[in-house]
Amino acid sequence: MADATQQMVKRTEYSAVNLMKDAGVDAGRWSRLPDDETIRRTVKAIESQNVRVILVDTADEALRAVVDLIPEGAEVMHGTSTTLIEIGYDRVLRENRKGWRDCHAIITSENDAEKRHALRRKSVTADYFLSGVQAITGSGELVGCDKTGSRTGAWPHAATHLILVSGTNKIVPTLDDALKRCREYALPLEEQRARHVYGTGSSIGKYVILEREDTDGRVTLVLVREQLGY
């Protein structure tokens, strides 16, 4: 297994490596890269739950895969995600060379609080919703957690297409381990990020566990052989 503190290709100010000390997390336990056999078994388990997996080696390859999945002119929305920032999705969205209808930009440009809230609620039904993942189990469950649910509300049903992006460092053996990873690793790091960005702390108010997808072709996981996100 690789060293949990190895440098990522696209570190950002709020990448885990820059927050670990203050967060007091155990990266050796919760953010190690698994061996090839573990990845192979995990991919097979996820695909058996009717979720497509695109396995890539680098963040750059992950970004290309994401861009290729979203057609020109599509309606897109994303949940706040360190992983998406680390692969460069924020830059692609700013450039928007494929003419996507960016729901996030529409929401943030609305000055009326009530209208902005309504737009945010509607955004989980976007044609393409992108999100990070907090944990992946060896038996194929994908686990997300959030304070309000705005980053995970699209997961169960609302979005027409759900694109999840994750590093293999989020693979853990069991669902119990996945929930512990959310509480003991993802939350303390998000707490630090939130205090820097928003001036307030964070908490876990909602969990979403994607165990099986009923709609063929709806959910795609872009899985990256790098340490990404929380």
PDB file of C-alpha atoms in Angstrom:
ATOM      1  CA  MET A   1       0.000   0.000   0.000  1.00  0.00           C
ATOM      2  CA  ALA A   2       1.106   3.550  -0.701  1.00  0.00           C
ATOM      3  CA  ASP A   3       1.956   6.146   1.943  1.00  0.00           C
ATOM      4  CA  ALA A   4      -1.245   7.960   2.956  1.00  0.00           C
ATOM      5  CA  THR A   5       0.510  11.340   2.886  1.00  0.00           C
ATOM      6  CA  GLN A   6       1.966  11.085  -0.616  1.00  0.00           C
ATOM      7  CA  GLN A   7       1.582  14.199  -2.756  1.00  0.00           C
ATOM      8  CA  MET A   8      -1.469  14.410  -4.984  1.00  0.00           C
ATOM      9  CA  VAL A   9      -1.264  15.740  -8.523  1.00  0.00           C
ATOM     10  CA  LYS A  10      -3.607  18.670  -7.904  1.00  0.00           C
ATOM     11  CA  ARG A  11      -3.317  19.820  -4.321  1.00  0.00           C
ATOM     12  CA  THR A  12      -5.512  22.754  -3.363  1.00  0.00           C
ATOM     13  CA  GLU A  13      -5.602  24.994  -0.307  1.00  0.00           C
ATOM     14  CA  TYR A  14      -8.265  22.761   1.207  1.00  0.00           C
ATOM     15  CA  SER A  15      -6.941  19.379   0.141  1.00  0.00           C
ATOM     16  CA  ALA A  16      -6.808  16.866   2.965  1.00  0.00           C
ATOM     17  CA  VAL A  17      -3.034  16.999   3.260  1.00  0.00           C
ATOM     18  CA  ASN A  18      -3.224  20.690   4.201  1.00  0.00           C
ATOM     19  CA  LEU A  19      -5.909  20.170   6.870  1.00  0.00           C
ATOM     20  CA  MET A  20      -4.863  16.852   8.449  1.00  0.00           C
ATOM     21  CA  LYS A  21      -2.812  18.311  11.296  1.00  0.00           C
ATOM     22  CA  ASP A  22      -5.569  20.587  12.580  1.00  0.00           C
ATOM     23  CA  ALA A  23      -8.263  17.969  11.918  1.00  0.00           C
ATOM     24  CA  GLY A  24      -6.414  15.309  13.907  1.00  0.00           C
ATOM     25  CA  VAL A  25      -7.419  12.502  11.536  1.00  0.00           C
ATOM     26  CA  ASP A  26      -5.832   9.090  11.095  1.00  0.00           C
ATOM     27  CA  ALA A  27      -4.881   9.151   7.411  1.00  0.00           C
ATOM     28  CA  GLY A  28      -2.990   5.898   7.762  1.00  0.00           C
ATOM     29  CA  ARG A  29      -6.244   4.132   8.546  1.00  0.00           C
ATOM     30  CA  TRP A  30      -8.740   6.050   6.422  1.00  0.00           C
ATOM     31  CA  SER A  31      -6.892   7.270   3.324  1.00  0.00           C
ATOM     32  CA  ARG A  32      -4.594   4.551   2.055  1.00  0.00           C
ATOM     33  CA  LEU A  33      -4.486   3.352  -1.523  1.00  0.00           C
ATOM     34  CA  PRO A  34      -5.571  -0.296  -1.754  1.00  0.00           C
ATOM     35  CA  ASP A  35      -3.801  -2.963  -3.786  1.00  0.00           C
ATOM     36  CA  ASP A  36      -4.892  -3.910  -7.291  1.00  0.00           C
ATOM     37  CA  GLU A  37      -6.795  -7.005  -6.200  1.00  0.00           C
ATOM     38  CA  THR A  38      -8.877  -5.023  -3.711  1.00  0.00           C
ATOM     39  CA  ILE A  39      -9.688  -2.472  -6.396  1.00  0.00           C
ATOM     40  CA  ARG A  40     -10.624  -5.211  -8.862  1.00  0.00           C
ATOM     41  CA  ARG A  41     -12.980  -6.895  -6.389  1.00  0.00           C
ATOM     42  CA  THR A  42     -14.532  -3.584  -5.396  1.00  0.00           C
ATOM     43  CA  VAL A  43     -15.158  -2.536  -9.002  1.00  0.00           C
ATOM     44  CA  LYS A  44     -16.811  -5.895  -9.689  1.00  0.00           C
ATOM     45  CA  ALA A  45     -19.027  -5.485  -6.612  1.00  0.00           C
ATOM     46  CA  ILE A  46     -20.082  -1.956  -7.596  1.00  0.00           C
ATOM     47  CA  GLU A  47     -20.885  -2.997 -11.158  1.00  0.00           C
ATOM     48  CA  SER A  48     -23.015  -5.853  -9.813  1.00  0.00           C
ATOM     49  CA  GLN A  49     -25.213  -3.134  -8.243  1.00  0.00           C
ATOM     50  CA  ASN A  50     -25.980  -1.684 -11.699  1.00  0.00           C
ATOM     51  CA  VAL A  51     -23.501   1.201 -11.374  1.00  0.00           C
ATOM     52  CA  ARG A  52     -21.070   1.782 -14.226  1.00  0.00           C
ATOM     53  CA  VAL A  53     -17.439   2.180 -13.139  1.00  0.00           C
ATOM     54  CA  ILE A  54     -14.803   4.020 -15.154  1.00  0.00           C
ATOM     55  CA  LEU A  55     -11.446   3.169 -13.567  1.00  0.00           C
ATOM     56  CA  VAL A  56      -8.614   5.599 -14.382  1.00  0.00           C
ATOM     57  CA  ASP A  57      -5.098   6.165 -13.137  1.00  0.00           C
ATOM     58  CA  THR A  58      -4.919   9.949 -12.765  1.00  0.00           C
ATOM     59  CA  ALA A  59      -6.947  13.040 -11.955  1.00  0.00           C
ATOM     60  CA  ASP A  60      -6.425  14.296 -15.511  1.00  0.00           C
ATOM     61  CA  GLU A  61      -7.927  11.100 -16.909  1.00  0.00           C
ATOM     62  CA  ALA A  62     -10.824  11.415 -14.480  1.00  0.00           C
ATOM     63  CA  LEU A  63     -11.557  14.936 -15.712  1.00  0.00           C
ATOM     64  CA  ARG A  64     -11.533  13.814 -19.333  1.00  0.00           C
ATOM     65  CA  ALA A  65     -13.917  10.985 -18.473  1.00  0.00           C
ATOM     66  CA  VAL A  66     -16.315  13.382 -16.735  1.00  0.00           C
ATOM     67  CA  VAL A  67     -16.289  15.838 -19.636  1.00  0.00           C
ATOM     68  CA  ASP A  68     -16.899  13.022 -22.122  1.00  0.00           C
ATOM     69  CA  LEU A  69     -19.901  11.796 -20.118  1.00  0.00           C
ATOM     70  CA  ILE A  70     -21.744  15.137 -20.327  1.00  0.00           C
ATOM     71  CA  PRO A  71     -23.068  16.119 -23.767  1.00  0.00           C
ATOM     72  CA  GLU A  72     -23.003  19.624 -25.218  1.00  0.00           C
ATOM     73  CA  GLY A  73     -25.714  21.922 -23.927  1.00  0.00           C
ATOM     74  CA  ALA A  74     -26.668  19.659 -21.007  1.00  0.00           C
ATOM     75  CA  GLU A  75     -28.058  20.946 -17.727  1.00  0.00           C
ATOM     76  CA  VAL A  76     -25.434  20.357 -15.031  1.00  0.00           C
ATOM     77  CA  MET A  77     -25.246  20.780 -11.280  1.00  0.00           C
ATOM     78  CA  HIS A  78     -22.640  19.746  -8.750  1.00  0.00           C
ATOM     79  CA  GLY A  79     -22.355  19.427  -5.011  1.00  0.00           C
ATOM     80  CA  THR A  80     -19.437  21.173  -3.349  1.00  0.00           C
ATOM     81  CA  SER A  81     -16.602  18.663  -3.596  1.00  0.00           C
ATOM     82  CA  THR A  82     -12.881  18.842  -2.899  1.00  0.00           C
ATOM     83  CA  THR A  83     -12.448  15.870  -5.229  1.00  0.00           C
ATOM     84  CA  LEU A  84     -14.069  17.707  -8.153  1.00  0.00           C
ATOM     85  CA  ILE A  85     -11.825  20.713  -7.511  1.00  0.00           C
ATOM     86  CA  GLU A  86      -8.743  18.499  -7.331  1.00  0.00           C
ATOM     87  CA  ILE A  87      -9.423  16.937 -10.739  1.00  0.00           C
ATOM     88  CA  GLY A  88      -9.950  20.421 -12.252  1.00  0.00           C
ATOM     89  CA  TYR A  89     -13.717  20.336 -12.810  1.00  0.00           C
ATOM     90  CA  ASP A  90     -14.132  23.908 -11.525  1.00  0.00           C
ATOM     91  CA  ARG A  91     -11.839  25.188 -14.290  1.00  0.00           C
ATOM     92  CA  VAL A  92     -13.692  23.234 -16.972  1.00  0.00           C
ATOM     93  CA  LEU A  93     -16.995  24.599 -15.687  1.00  0.00           C
ATOM     94  CA  ARG A  94     -15.706  28.179 -15.811  1.00  0.00           C
ATOM     95  CA  GLU A  95     -14.496  27.736 -19.377  1.00  0.00           C
ATOM     96  CA  ASN A  96     -17.678  25.817 -20.298  1.00  0.00           C
ATOM     97  CA  ARG A  97     -16.589  24.987 -23.829  1.00  0.00           C
ATOM     98  CA  LYS A  98     -19.472  22.548 -24.279  1.00  0.00           C
ATOM     99  CA  GLY A  99     -22.122  25.150 -23.517  1.00  0.00           C
ATOM    100  CA  TRP A 100     -23.547  23.420 -20.455  1.00  0.00           C
ATOM    101  CA  ARG A 101     -26.422  25.073 -18.580  1.00  0.00           C
ATOM    102  CA  ASP A 102     -24.698  25.570 -15.230  1.00  0.00           C
ATOM    103  CA  CYS A 103     -27.332  25.444 -12.484  1.00  0.00           C
ATOM    104  CA  HIS A 104     -24.804  26.400  -9.816  1.00  0.00           C
ATOM    105  CA  ALA A 105     -23.972  29.662 -11.609  1.00  0.00           C
ATOM    106  CA  ILE A 106     -27.688  30.425 -11.982  1.00  0.00           C
ATOM    107  CA  ILE A 107     -28.238  29.853  -8.248  1.00  0.00           C
ATOM    108  CA  THR A 108     -25.328  32.007  -7.087  1.00  0.00           C
ATOM    109  CA  SER A 109     -26.324  34.863  -9.394  1.00  0.00           C
ATOM    110  CA  GLU A 110     -29.814  35.055  -7.841  1.00  0.00           C
ATOM    111  CA  ASN A 111     -29.924  37.788  -5.169  1.00  0.00           C
ATOM    112  CA  ASP A 112     -33.368  37.001  -3.771  1.00  0.00           C
ATOM    113  CA  ALA A 113     -32.892  34.482  -0.938  1.00  0.00           C
ATOM    114  CA  GLU A 114     -36.277  32.806  -1.385  1.00  0.00           C
ATOM    115  CA  LYS A 115     -35.814  32.394  -5.134  1.00  0.00           C
ATOM    116  CA  ARG A 116     -32.243  31.151  -4.617  1.00  0.00           C
ATOM    117  CA  HIS A 117     -33.489  28.514  -2.168  1.00  0.00           C
ATOM    118  CA  ALA A 118     -36.136  27.360  -4.657  1.00  0.00           C
ATOM    119  CA  LEU A 119     -33.532  27.108  -7.416  1.00  0.00           C
ATOM    120  CA  ARG A 120     -31.250  25.086  -5.163  1.00  0.00           C
ATOM    121  CA  ARG A 121     -34.034  22.644  -4.341  1.00  0.00           C
ATOM    122  CA  LYS A 122     -34.845  22.225  -8.032  1.00  0.00           C
ATOM    123  CA  SER A 123     -31.189  21.763  -8.977  1.00  0.00           C
ATOM    124  CA  VAL A 124     -31.061  18.203  -7.593  1.00  0.00           C
ATOM    125  CA  THR A 125     -33.237  17.199 -10.565  1.00  0.00           C
ATOM    126  CA  ALA A 126     -30.609  18.353 -13.075  1.00  0.00           C
ATOM    127  CA  ASP A 127     -29.942  16.231 -16.151  1.00  0.00           C
ATOM    128  CA  TYR A 128     -26.399  15.659 -14.870  1.00  0.00           C
ATOM    129  CA  PHE A 129     -25.501  15.962 -11.194  1.00  0.00           C
ATOM    130  CA  LEU A 130     -21.869  15.562 -10.085  1.00  0.00           C
ATOM    131  CA  SER A 131     -20.716  14.711  -6.587  1.00  0.00           C
ATOM    132  CA  GLY A 132     -17.845  13.331  -4.586  1.00  0.00           C
ATOM    133  CA  VAL A 133     -18.100  10.219  -2.405  1.00  0.00           C
ATOM    134  CA  GLN A 134     -17.134   9.835   1.247  1.00  0.00           C
ATOM    135  CA  ALA A 135     -16.690   6.055   1.310  1.00  0.00           C
ATOM    136  CA  ILE A 136     -16.901   2.940  -0.877  1.00  0.00           C
ATOM    137  CA  THR A 137     -17.312  -0.521   0.590  1.00  0.00           C
ATOM    138  CA  GLY A 138     -15.767  -3.720  -0.650  1.00  0.00           C
ATOM    139  CA  SER A 139     -19.284  -5.073  -1.193  1.00  0.00           C
ATOM    140  CA  GLY A 140     -20.162  -2.220  -3.549  1.00  0.00           C
ATOM    141  CA  GLU A 141     -22.056   0.367  -1.479  1.00  0.00           C
ATOM    142  CA  LEU A 142     -21.363   4.033  -2.215  1.00  0.00           C
ATOM    143  CA  VAL A 143     -21.747   6.305   0.812  1.00  0.00           C
ATOM    144  CA  GLY A 144     -22.234  10.061   0.892  1.00  0.00           C
ATOM    145  CA  CYS A 145     -22.813  12.371   3.844  1.00  0.00           C
ATOM    146  CA  ASP A 146     -23.646  16.044   4.155  1.00  0.00           C
ATOM    147  CA  LYS A 147     -24.836  18.631   6.649  1.00  0.00           C
ATOM    148  CA  THR A 148     -28.012  19.682   4.822  1.00  0.00           C
ATOM    149  CA  GLY A 149     -28.348  17.098   2.060  1.00  0.00           C
ATOM    150  CA  SER A 150     -27.792  19.563  -0.795  1.00  0.00           C
ATOM    151  CA  ARG A 151     -24.788  17.538  -1.972  1.00  0.00           C
ATOM    152  CA  THR A 152     -26.529  14.170  -1.727  1.00  0.00           C
ATOM    153  CA  GLY A 153     -30.174  14.933  -2.475  1.00  0.00           C
ATOM    154  CA  ALA A 154     -29.738  14.005  -6.139  1.00  0.00           C
ATOM    155  CA  TRP A 155     -28.299  10.566  -5.377  1.00  0.00           C
ATOM    156  CA  PRO A 156     -31.346   8.367  -4.725  1.00  0.00           C
ATOM    157  CA  HIS A 157     -33.603   9.360  -7.614  1.00  0.00           C
ATOM    158  CA  ALA A 158     -33.859  13.054  -8.486  1.00  0.00           C
ATOM    159  CA  ALA A 159     -31.063  13.593 -11.035  1.00  0.00           C
ATOM    160  CA  THR A 160     -31.477  12.062 -14.479  1.00  0.00           C
ATOM    161  CA  HIS A 161     -27.783  11.138 -14.525  1.00  0.00           C
ATOM    162  CA  LEU A 162     -25.563  10.935 -11.455  1.00  0.00           C
ATOM    163  CA  ILE A 163     -21.790  11.130 -11.913  1.00  0.00           C
ATOM    164  CA  LEU A 164     -19.751  10.320  -8.813  1.00  0.00           C
ATOM    165  CA  VAL A 165     -15.991  10.854  -8.646  1.00  0.00           C
ATOM    166  CA  SER A 166     -13.768   9.248  -6.028  1.00  0.00           C
ATOM    167  CA  GLY A 167     -10.210   8.284  -5.291  1.00  0.00           C
ATOM    168  CA  THR A 168      -9.542   4.658  -4.405  1.00  0.00           C
ATOM    169  CA  ASN A 169      -8.348   5.912  -1.010  1.00  0.00           C
ATOM    170  CA  LYS A 170     -12.024   5.872   0.026  1.00  0.00           C
ATOM    171  CA  ILE A 171     -12.393   2.103  -0.288  1.00  0.00           C
ATOM    172  CA  VAL A 172     -13.035   0.388   3.059  1.00  0.00           C
ATOM    173  CA  PRO A 173     -14.002  -3.225   3.866  1.00  0.00           C
ATOM    174  CA  THR A 174     -17.525  -2.838   5.285  1.00  0.00           C
ATOM    175  CA  LEU A 175     -20.473  -0.478   5.604  1.00  0.00           C
ATOM    176  CA  ASP A 176     -19.677  -0.028   9.290  1.00  0.00           C
ATOM    177  CA  ASP A 177     -16.176   1.088   8.280  1.00  0.00           C
ATOM    178  CA  ALA A 178     -17.705   3.447   5.702  1.00  0.00           C
ATOM    179  CA  LEU A 179     -19.849   5.187   8.310  1.00  0.00           C
ATOM    180  CA  LYS A 180     -16.871   5.415  10.662  1.00  0.00           C
ATOM    181  CA  ARG A 181     -14.814   6.926   7.840  1.00  0.00           C
ATOM    182  CA  CYS A 182     -17.476   9.608   7.382  1.00  0.00           C
ATOM    183  CA  ARG A 183     -17.419  10.486  11.092  1.00  0.00           C
ATOM    184  CA  GLU A 184     -13.732  10.032  11.896  1.00  0.00           C
ATOM    185  CA  TYR A 185     -12.111  11.284   8.688  1.00  0.00           C
ATOM    186  CA  ALA A 186     -14.406  13.164   6.287  1.00  0.00           C
ATOM    187  CA  LEU A 187     -16.208  15.212   8.932  1.00  0.00           C
ATOM    188  CA  PRO A 188     -13.147  16.546  10.809  1.00  0.00           C
ATOM    189  CA  LEU A 189     -11.568  17.606   7.515  1.00  0.00           C
ATOM    190  CA  GLU A 190     -14.787  19.220   6.291  1.00  0.00           C
ATOM    191  CA  GLU A 191     -15.066  20.941   9.674  1.00  0.00           C
ATOM    192  CA  GLN A 192     -11.689  22.588   9.070  1.00  0.00           C
ATOM    193  CA  ARG A 193     -12.577  23.549   5.496  1.00  0.00           C
ATOM    194  CA  ALA A 194     -15.928  25.017   6.576  1.00  0.00           C
ATOM    195  CA  ARG A 195     -14.323  27.114   9.289  1.00  0.00           C
ATOM    196  CA  HIS A 196     -11.846  28.563   6.788  1.00  0.00           C
ATOM    197  CA  VAL A 197     -14.396  29.160   4.031  1.00  0.00           C
ATOM    198  CA  TYR A 198     -17.630  29.937   5.892  1.00  0.00           C
ATOM    199  CA  GLY A 199     -16.418  30.862   9.368  1.00  0.00           C
ATOM    200  CA  THR A 200     -18.524  28.155  10.943  1.00  0.00           C
ATOM    201  CA  GLY A 201     -18.268  24.450  11.657  1.00  0.00           C
ATOM    202  CA  SER A 202     -19.929  21.483  10.015  1.00  0.00           C
ATOM    203  CA  SER A 203     -21.815  18.340  10.974  1.00  0.00           C
ATOM    204  CA  ILE A 204     -23.354  15.257   9.418  1.00  0.00           C
ATOM    205  CA  GLY A 205     -27.090  15.695   9.118  1.00  0.00           C
ATOM    206  CA  LYS A 206     -27.774  13.238   6.286  1.00  0.00           C
ATOM    207  CA  TYR A 207     -26.290   9.979   5.054  1.00  0.00           C
ATOM    208  CA  VAL A 208     -27.059   8.434   1.667  1.00  0.00           C
ATOM    209  CA  ILE A 209     -26.145   4.819   0.905  1.00  0.00           C
ATOM    210  CA  LEU A 210     -26.381   3.801  -2.720  1.00  0.00           C
ATOM    211  CA  GLU A 211     -26.623   0.028  -2.496  1.00  0.00           C
ATOM    212  CA  ARG A 212     -28.234  -0.708  -5.832  1.00  0.00           C
ATOM    213  CA  GLU A 213     -29.425   1.395  -8.781  1.00  0.00           C
ATOM    214  CA  ASP A 214     -32.644   0.386 -10.504  1.00  0.00           C
ATOM    215  CA  THR A 215     -32.344   2.556 -13.641  1.00  0.00           C
ATOM    216  CA  ASP A 216     -29.874   1.250 -16.225  1.00  0.00           C
ATOM    217  CA  GLY A 217     -27.194   3.762 -17.150  1.00  0.00           C
ATOM    218  CA  ARG A 218     -28.217   6.364 -14.567  1.00  0.00           C
ATOM    219  CA  VAL A 219     -25.205   6.228 -12.217  1.00  0.00           C
ATOM    220  CA  THR A 220     -21.532   6.301 -13.179  1.00  0.00           C
ATOM    221  CA  LEU A 221     -18.607   6.189 -10.763  1.00  0.00           C
ATOM    222  CA  VAL A 222     -15.316   7.585 -12.042  1.00  0.00           C
ATOM    223  CA  LEU A 223     -12.810   5.825  -9.783  1.00  0.00           C
ATOM    224  CA  VAL A 224      -9.278   7.220  -9.668  1.00  0.00           C
ATOM    225  CA  ARG A 225      -6.145   5.421  -8.491  1.00  0.00           C
ATOM    226  CA  GLU A 226      -5.095   8.495  -6.517  1.00  0.00           C
ATOM    227  CA  GLN A 227      -5.752  10.031  -3.120  1.00  0.00           C
ATOM    228  CA  LEU A 228      -8.496  12.559  -3.687  1.00  0.00           C
ATOM    229  CA  GLY A 229     -10.888  14.458  -1.448  1.00  0.00           C
ATOM    230  CA  TYR A 230     -12.059  13.559   2.046  1.00  0.00           C
TER     231      TYR A 230
END
